[in-house]
Amino acid sequence: MPIALENVAIAVRDLDATIRFFTDLGLTVLGRDEVSGAWADTAVGLDGNHAKIAMLQTPDGHGRLELFEYIHPDAIETEPTLPNEIGMHRVAFSVDDIDDALAIAARHGCHPLRGVANYADVYKLTYVRGPSGIIVMFAQDLTAR
């Protein structure tokens, strides 16, 4: 059976702020909608499911993020995940210039968890805490000069 990754979905506190963060990094909005009704209840497994959604795509056309801001039921606030917690870990992006990506993230109040690491002069890597506590990894391939 062929299988392909469709998207990664993330529930967020503020859809517009999260869209601004990811579009500033270079993703484009493919569409926005508000979803509810029996089909949404069935698909998601929540009675009375009602959410604002947006689908974003990476510039290469291969990666997609689906962002949800719940209207009903109320969103449940949780502590931001830590890198060693089980479950959704992070969203990772290859970037041409990690310093440019960090400057964009900083404009949104998002900074590295600790700093920028150099992995064997092959990659520069960092994790930032993005909107709604999302861990976002930036990776710059140092061999692609």
Coordinates of C-alpha atoms in Angstrom, one line a residue:
M1 CA 0.0 0.0 0.0
P2 CA 1.6 3.3 -1.0
I3 CA 1.5 5.9 1.7
A4 CA 2.4 9.6 1.8
L5 CA 2.4 12.2 4.6
E6 CA -0.5 14.5 4.1
N7 CA 0.1 17.1 6.8
V8 CA 0.9 17.7 10.4
A9 CA -2.0 19.3 12.4
I10 CA -1.4 21.5 15.4
A11 CA -4.0 23.1 17.7
V12 CA -3.0 26.7 18.5
R13 CA -4.2 29.5 20.8
D14 CA -4.2 32.2 18.1
L15 CA -4.6 31.2 14.5
D16 CA -3.7 34.6 13.0
A17 CA -0.5 35.0 15.1
T18 CA 0.6 31.4 14.2
I19 CA -0.1 32.0 10.5
R20 CA 2.0 35.2 10.6
F21 CA 4.9 33.3 12.3
F22 CA 5.0 30.5 9.7
T23 CA 4.3 32.8 6.6
D24 CA 7.2 35.0 7.8
L25 CA 9.4 31.9 7.6
G26 CA 8.3 31.3 4.0
L27 CA 5.3 29.0 4.2
T28 CA 2.2 30.0 2.2
V29 CA -1.4 29.8 3.1
L30 CA -3.2 27.4 0.8
G31 CA -6.6 28.0 2.4
R32 CA -8.6 28.9 5.5
D33 CA -12.0 27.7 6.6
E34 CA -14.2 27.2 9.6
V35 CA -15.3 23.6 10.1
S36 CA -18.2 22.1 12.1
G37 CA -21.0 19.7 11.7
A38 CA -21.5 15.9 11.9
W39 CA -18.7 15.2 9.5
A40 CA -16.2 17.2 11.6
D41 CA -17.5 15.5 14.8
T42 CA -17.0 12.1 13.2
A43 CA -13.6 12.8 11.7
V44 CA -12.1 14.4 14.8
G45 CA -14.0 12.4 17.5
L46 CA -15.3 15.5 19.3
D47 CA -19.0 16.3 19.7
G48 CA -19.8 19.8 18.7
N49 CA -16.4 20.2 17.0
H50 CA -16.1 23.7 15.6
A51 CA -12.7 25.2 14.6
K52 CA -11.1 27.8 12.5
I53 CA -8.4 26.1 10.3
A54 CA -5.7 27.0 7.9
M55 CA -3.5 24.9 5.6
L56 CA 0.0 26.1 5.0
Q57 CA 2.6 24.7 2.6
T58 CA 6.4 24.9 2.5
P59 CA 8.0 26.6 -0.5
D60 CA 9.2 23.3 -1.9
G61 CA 5.5 22.1 -2.1
H62 CA 6.2 18.9 -0.1
G63 CA 5.4 19.9 3.5
R64 CA 2.1 21.0 4.9
L65 CA 0.9 22.2 8.3
E66 CA -2.8 22.3 9.2
L67 CA -3.4 24.7 12.1
F68 CA -6.6 24.6 14.2
E69 CA -8.0 27.2 16.6
Y70 CA -10.9 25.6 18.5
I71 CA -14.1 27.5 19.0
H72 CA -15.9 24.5 20.5
P73 CA -15.2 22.6 22.6
D74 CA -13.0 25.0 24.4
A75 CA -9.3 24.4 23.8
I76 CA -7.5 22.8 26.7
E77 CA -4.4 24.6 27.8
T78 CA -1.4 22.4 28.5
E79 CA 2.1 23.1 29.5
P80 CA 4.4 23.3 26.4
T81 CA 6.0 20.0 25.7
L82 CA 9.7 19.4 26.5
P83 CA 12.0 17.8 24.0
N84 CA 12.0 14.5 25.9
E85 CA 8.3 14.1 26.4
I86 CA 6.4 11.3 24.6
G87 CA 4.0 12.5 21.9
M88 CA 4.2 15.3 19.3
H89 CA 7.8 16.4 19.5
R90 CA 8.5 19.2 17.1
V91 CA 8.2 20.5 13.5
A92 CA 11.5 20.7 11.7
F93 CA 12.4 22.9 8.8
S94 CA 15.5 23.0 6.5
V95 CA 16.7 26.6 6.1
D96 CA 19.3 28.2 3.9
D97 CA 20.4 30.6 6.7
I98 CA 19.7 29.8 10.3
D99 CA 20.5 33.3 11.4
D100 CA 17.8 34.7 9.0
A101 CA 15.3 32.1 10.4
L102 CA 16.2 33.1 14.0
A103 CA 15.8 36.8 13.2
I104 CA 12.3 36.1 11.8
A105 CA 11.5 34.0 14.9
A106 CA 12.8 36.7 17.2
R107 CA 10.4 39.2 15.6
H108 CA 7.6 37.0 16.9
G109 CA 9.2 36.7 20.4
C110 CA 10.5 33.2 19.7
H111 CA 14.1 32.4 20.7
P112 CA 16.3 29.3 20.9
L113 CA 15.7 27.0 23.8
R114 CA 19.5 27.1 24.5
G115 CA 21.5 28.2 21.4
V116 CA 22.6 27.0 18.0
A117 CA 24.5 23.7 17.9
N118 CA 27.0 22.6 15.2
Y119 CA 26.7 18.9 14.4
A120 CA 30.1 17.8 13.0
D121 CA 30.3 20.8 10.7
V122 CA 27.4 19.2 8.7
Y123 CA 24.4 21.0 10.2
K124 CA 23.7 24.0 12.4
L125 CA 20.6 23.1 14.5
T126 CA 18.4 24.9 17.0
Y127 CA 15.0 24.5 18.6
V128 CA 12.8 27.6 19.2
R129 CA 9.6 27.8 21.2
G130 CA 7.1 29.0 18.6
P131 CA 3.5 30.2 18.9
S132 CA 1.3 28.2 21.3
G133 CA 4.5 26.6 22.7
I134 CA 5.2 24.7 19.5
I135 CA 8.8 23.5 19.3
V136 CA 10.2 24.4 15.9
M137 CA 13.6 23.1 14.7
F138 CA 15.7 24.9 12.2
A139 CA 18.5 23.0 10.4
Q140 CA 21.0 24.6 8.1
D141 CA 23.0 22.1 5.9
L142 CA 26.6 23.4 6.1
T143 CA 27.7 21.1 3.2
A144 CA 25.3 22.7 0.7
R145 CA 27.5 25.8 0.1

